[in-house]
Coordinates of C-alpha atoms in Angstrom, one line a residue:
X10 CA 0.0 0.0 0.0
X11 CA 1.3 3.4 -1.1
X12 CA 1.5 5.7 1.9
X13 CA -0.9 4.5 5.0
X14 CA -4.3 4.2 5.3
X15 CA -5.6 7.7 5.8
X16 CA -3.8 8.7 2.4
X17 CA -7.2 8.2 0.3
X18 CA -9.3 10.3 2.9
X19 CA -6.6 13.1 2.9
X20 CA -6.5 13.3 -0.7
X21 CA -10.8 13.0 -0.4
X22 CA -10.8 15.7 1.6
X23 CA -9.0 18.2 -0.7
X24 CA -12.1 18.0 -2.9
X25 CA -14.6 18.5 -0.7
X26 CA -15.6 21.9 -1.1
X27 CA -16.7 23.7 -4.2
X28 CA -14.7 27.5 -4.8
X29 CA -17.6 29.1 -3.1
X30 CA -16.2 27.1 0.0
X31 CA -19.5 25.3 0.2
X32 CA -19.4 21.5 1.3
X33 CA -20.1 19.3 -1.8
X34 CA -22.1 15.9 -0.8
X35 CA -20.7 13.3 -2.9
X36 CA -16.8 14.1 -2.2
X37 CA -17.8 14.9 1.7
X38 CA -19.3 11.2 1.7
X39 CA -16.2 10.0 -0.5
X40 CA -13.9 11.5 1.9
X41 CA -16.0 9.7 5.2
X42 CA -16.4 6.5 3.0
X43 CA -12.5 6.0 3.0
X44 CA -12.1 6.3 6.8
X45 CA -14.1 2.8 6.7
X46 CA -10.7 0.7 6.3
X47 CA -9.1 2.2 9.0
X48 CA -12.0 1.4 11.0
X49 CA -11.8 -2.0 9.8
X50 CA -8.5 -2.7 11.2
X51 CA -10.3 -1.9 14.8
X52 CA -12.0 -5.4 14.6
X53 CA -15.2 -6.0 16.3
X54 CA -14.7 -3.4 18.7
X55 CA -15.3 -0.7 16.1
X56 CA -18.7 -2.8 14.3
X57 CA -20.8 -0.6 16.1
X58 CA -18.9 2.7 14.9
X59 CA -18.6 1.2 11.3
X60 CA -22.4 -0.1 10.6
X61 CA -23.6 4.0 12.1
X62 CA -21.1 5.7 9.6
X63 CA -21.6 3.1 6.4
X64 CA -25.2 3.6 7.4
X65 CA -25.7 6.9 7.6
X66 CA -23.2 7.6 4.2
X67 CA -25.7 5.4 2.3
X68 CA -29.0 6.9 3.7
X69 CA -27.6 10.8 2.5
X70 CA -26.4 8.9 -0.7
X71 CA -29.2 7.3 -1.7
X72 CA -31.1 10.9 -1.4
X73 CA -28.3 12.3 -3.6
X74 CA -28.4 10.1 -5.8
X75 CA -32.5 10.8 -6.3
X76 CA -31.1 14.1 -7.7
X77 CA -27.3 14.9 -7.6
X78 CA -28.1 18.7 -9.0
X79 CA -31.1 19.4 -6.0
X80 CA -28.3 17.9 -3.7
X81 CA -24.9 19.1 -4.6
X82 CA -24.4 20.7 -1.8
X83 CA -24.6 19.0 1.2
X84 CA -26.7 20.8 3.3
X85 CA -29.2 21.1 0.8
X86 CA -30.5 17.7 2.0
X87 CA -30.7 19.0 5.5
X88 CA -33.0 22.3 4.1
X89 CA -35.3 20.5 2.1
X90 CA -36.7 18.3 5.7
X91 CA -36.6 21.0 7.4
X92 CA -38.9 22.7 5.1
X93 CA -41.3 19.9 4.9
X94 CA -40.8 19.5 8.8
X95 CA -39.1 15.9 8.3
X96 CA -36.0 17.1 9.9
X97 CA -36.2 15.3 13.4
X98 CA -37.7 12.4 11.7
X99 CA -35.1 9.3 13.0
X100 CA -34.9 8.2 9.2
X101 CA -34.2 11.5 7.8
X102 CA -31.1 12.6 6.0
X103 CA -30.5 15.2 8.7
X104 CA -30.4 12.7 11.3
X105 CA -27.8 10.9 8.9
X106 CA -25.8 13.7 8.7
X107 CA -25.9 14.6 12.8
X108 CA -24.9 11.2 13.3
X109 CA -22.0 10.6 10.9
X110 CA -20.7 13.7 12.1
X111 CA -21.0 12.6 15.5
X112 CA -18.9 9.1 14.6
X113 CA -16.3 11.2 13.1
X114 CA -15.9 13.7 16.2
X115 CA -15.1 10.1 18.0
X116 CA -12.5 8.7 15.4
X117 CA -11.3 12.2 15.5
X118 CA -10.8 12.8 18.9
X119 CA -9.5 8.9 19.4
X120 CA -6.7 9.6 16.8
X121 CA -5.6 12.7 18.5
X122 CA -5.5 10.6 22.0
X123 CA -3.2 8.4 20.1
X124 CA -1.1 11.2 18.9
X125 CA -1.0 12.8 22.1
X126 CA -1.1 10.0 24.5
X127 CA 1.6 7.6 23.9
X128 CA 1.3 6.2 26.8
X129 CA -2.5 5.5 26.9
X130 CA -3.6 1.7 26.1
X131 CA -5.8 1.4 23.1
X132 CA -9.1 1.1 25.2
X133 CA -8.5 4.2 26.9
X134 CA -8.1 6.3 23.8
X135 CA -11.3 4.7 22.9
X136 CA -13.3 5.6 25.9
X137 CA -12.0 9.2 26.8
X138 CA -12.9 9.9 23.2
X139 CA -16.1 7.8 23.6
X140 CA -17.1 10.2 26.9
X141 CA -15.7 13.3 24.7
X142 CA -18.0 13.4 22.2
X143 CA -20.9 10.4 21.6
X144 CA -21.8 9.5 25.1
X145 CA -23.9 12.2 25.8
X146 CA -26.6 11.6 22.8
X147 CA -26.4 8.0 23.7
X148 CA -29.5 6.1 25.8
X149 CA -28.3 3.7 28.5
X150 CA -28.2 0.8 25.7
X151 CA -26.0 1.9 23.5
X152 CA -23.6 3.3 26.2
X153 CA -23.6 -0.1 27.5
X154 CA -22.8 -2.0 23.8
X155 CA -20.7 0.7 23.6
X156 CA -18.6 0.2 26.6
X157 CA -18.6 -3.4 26.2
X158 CA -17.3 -2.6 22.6
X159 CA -13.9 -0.7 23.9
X160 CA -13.3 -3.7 25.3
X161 CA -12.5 -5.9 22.6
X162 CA -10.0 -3.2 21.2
X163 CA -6.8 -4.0 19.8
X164 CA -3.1 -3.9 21.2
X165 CA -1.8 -0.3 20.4
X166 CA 1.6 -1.2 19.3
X167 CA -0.3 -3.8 16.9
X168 CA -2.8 -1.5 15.5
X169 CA 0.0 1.4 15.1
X170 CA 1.8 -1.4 12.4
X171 CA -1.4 -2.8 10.8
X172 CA -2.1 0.6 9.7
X173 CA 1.4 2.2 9.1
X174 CA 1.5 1.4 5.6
X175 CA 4.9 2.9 3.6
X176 CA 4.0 6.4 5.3
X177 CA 4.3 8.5 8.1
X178 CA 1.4 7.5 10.4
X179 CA 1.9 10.1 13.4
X180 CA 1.9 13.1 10.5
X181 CA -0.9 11.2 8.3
X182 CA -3.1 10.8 11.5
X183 CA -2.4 14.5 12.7
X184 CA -3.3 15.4 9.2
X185 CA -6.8 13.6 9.0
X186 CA -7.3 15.1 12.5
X187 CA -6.3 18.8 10.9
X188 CA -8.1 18.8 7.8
X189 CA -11.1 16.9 8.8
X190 CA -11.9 18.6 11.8
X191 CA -13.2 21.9 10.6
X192 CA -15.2 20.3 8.1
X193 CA -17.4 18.4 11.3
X194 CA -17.3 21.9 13.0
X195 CA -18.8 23.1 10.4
X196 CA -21.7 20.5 10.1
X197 CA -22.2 21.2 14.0
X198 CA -22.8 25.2 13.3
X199 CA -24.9 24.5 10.2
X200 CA -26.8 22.0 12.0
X201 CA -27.1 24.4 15.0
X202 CA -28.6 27.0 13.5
X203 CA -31.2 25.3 12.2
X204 CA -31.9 24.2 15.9
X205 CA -30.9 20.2 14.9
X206 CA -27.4 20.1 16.6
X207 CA -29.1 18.4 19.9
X208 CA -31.1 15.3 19.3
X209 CA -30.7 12.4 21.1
X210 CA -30.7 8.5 20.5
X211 CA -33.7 7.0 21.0

């Protein structure tokens, strides 16, 4: 594998925005879509993380795909529910997006524990970043599968090798955490202001 496994996000992510800096949605799910691999190298202790973000990329896809020139832009998915009032609706593309952006924030904030904590095992990576940013939408249920998850995570040191590829990992990993981080943010404001940024798991 040329350079590691991040290398086909980080070049995703270049493309993600049009010149008017707005987020486009096929490349924004492109560049989400290649962070699956790396979640596949987890094992079982990432299934739960993987199914919600494969999930969710399908369920704005498939809307897309129903007209790729309504829905260039990504959050013109989000505007049409919310002017038909299907917005909080659990199967709506807003909830899609809320959640993938939410599974992110995790892998994001797990990924910078790694960079920052060498020290920490993989588990605890995995669960400050769990408390960080999903565990306050989740109900007791998916806490719990949750917690039982971390669990089953990989040795570090193994991990770290399975996914170094022929490149840098620390700089490819700070990278993904750099470029892809802003983009979420954004999604969070957007989201936000359309009062959406809040709902919970049921």
């Amino acid at each position: 594998m040329e350079g590691t496994v991040f290398t086909p996000a980080l070049e995703g992510i270049k493309l993600v925005k049009s010149e008017q800096g707005e987020i486009l949605t096929q490349p924004f799910l492109d560049a989400c879509k290649h962070i699956l691999p790396v979640i596949d190298k987890f094992g079982a202790a990432m299934a739960l993380v993987k199914s919600d973000i494969g999930g969710n990329i399908s369920r704005l896809e498939s809307k897309y795909s129903s007209n790729p020139t309504k829905f260039n832009y990504l959050y013109s998915l989000v505007q049409v529910e919310v002017e038909t009032k299907t917005a909080k609706s659990s199967s709506s593309c807003t909830n899609g997006l809320l959640w993938l952006t939410r599974a992110m924030d995790f892998l994001v904030a797990l990924f910078q524990n790694l960079i920052e904590h060498a020290d920490w095992s993989m588990s605890q990576a995995c669960t400050d970043s769990y408390n960080k940013t999903l565990k306050k939408w989740h109900g007791w249920l998916a806490s719990s599968s949750f917690t039982v998850a971390m669990k089953l995570a990989p040795d570090r040191k193994k991990f770290m090798e399975v996914i170094q590829g022929t490149g840098d990992i620390s700089a490819d990993i700070q990278k993904f955490c750099t470029d892809f981080s802003p983009i979420f943010e954004e999604n969070h404001k957007f989201l936000a202001r359309c009062g959406l940024d809040d709902m919970k798991a049921s």
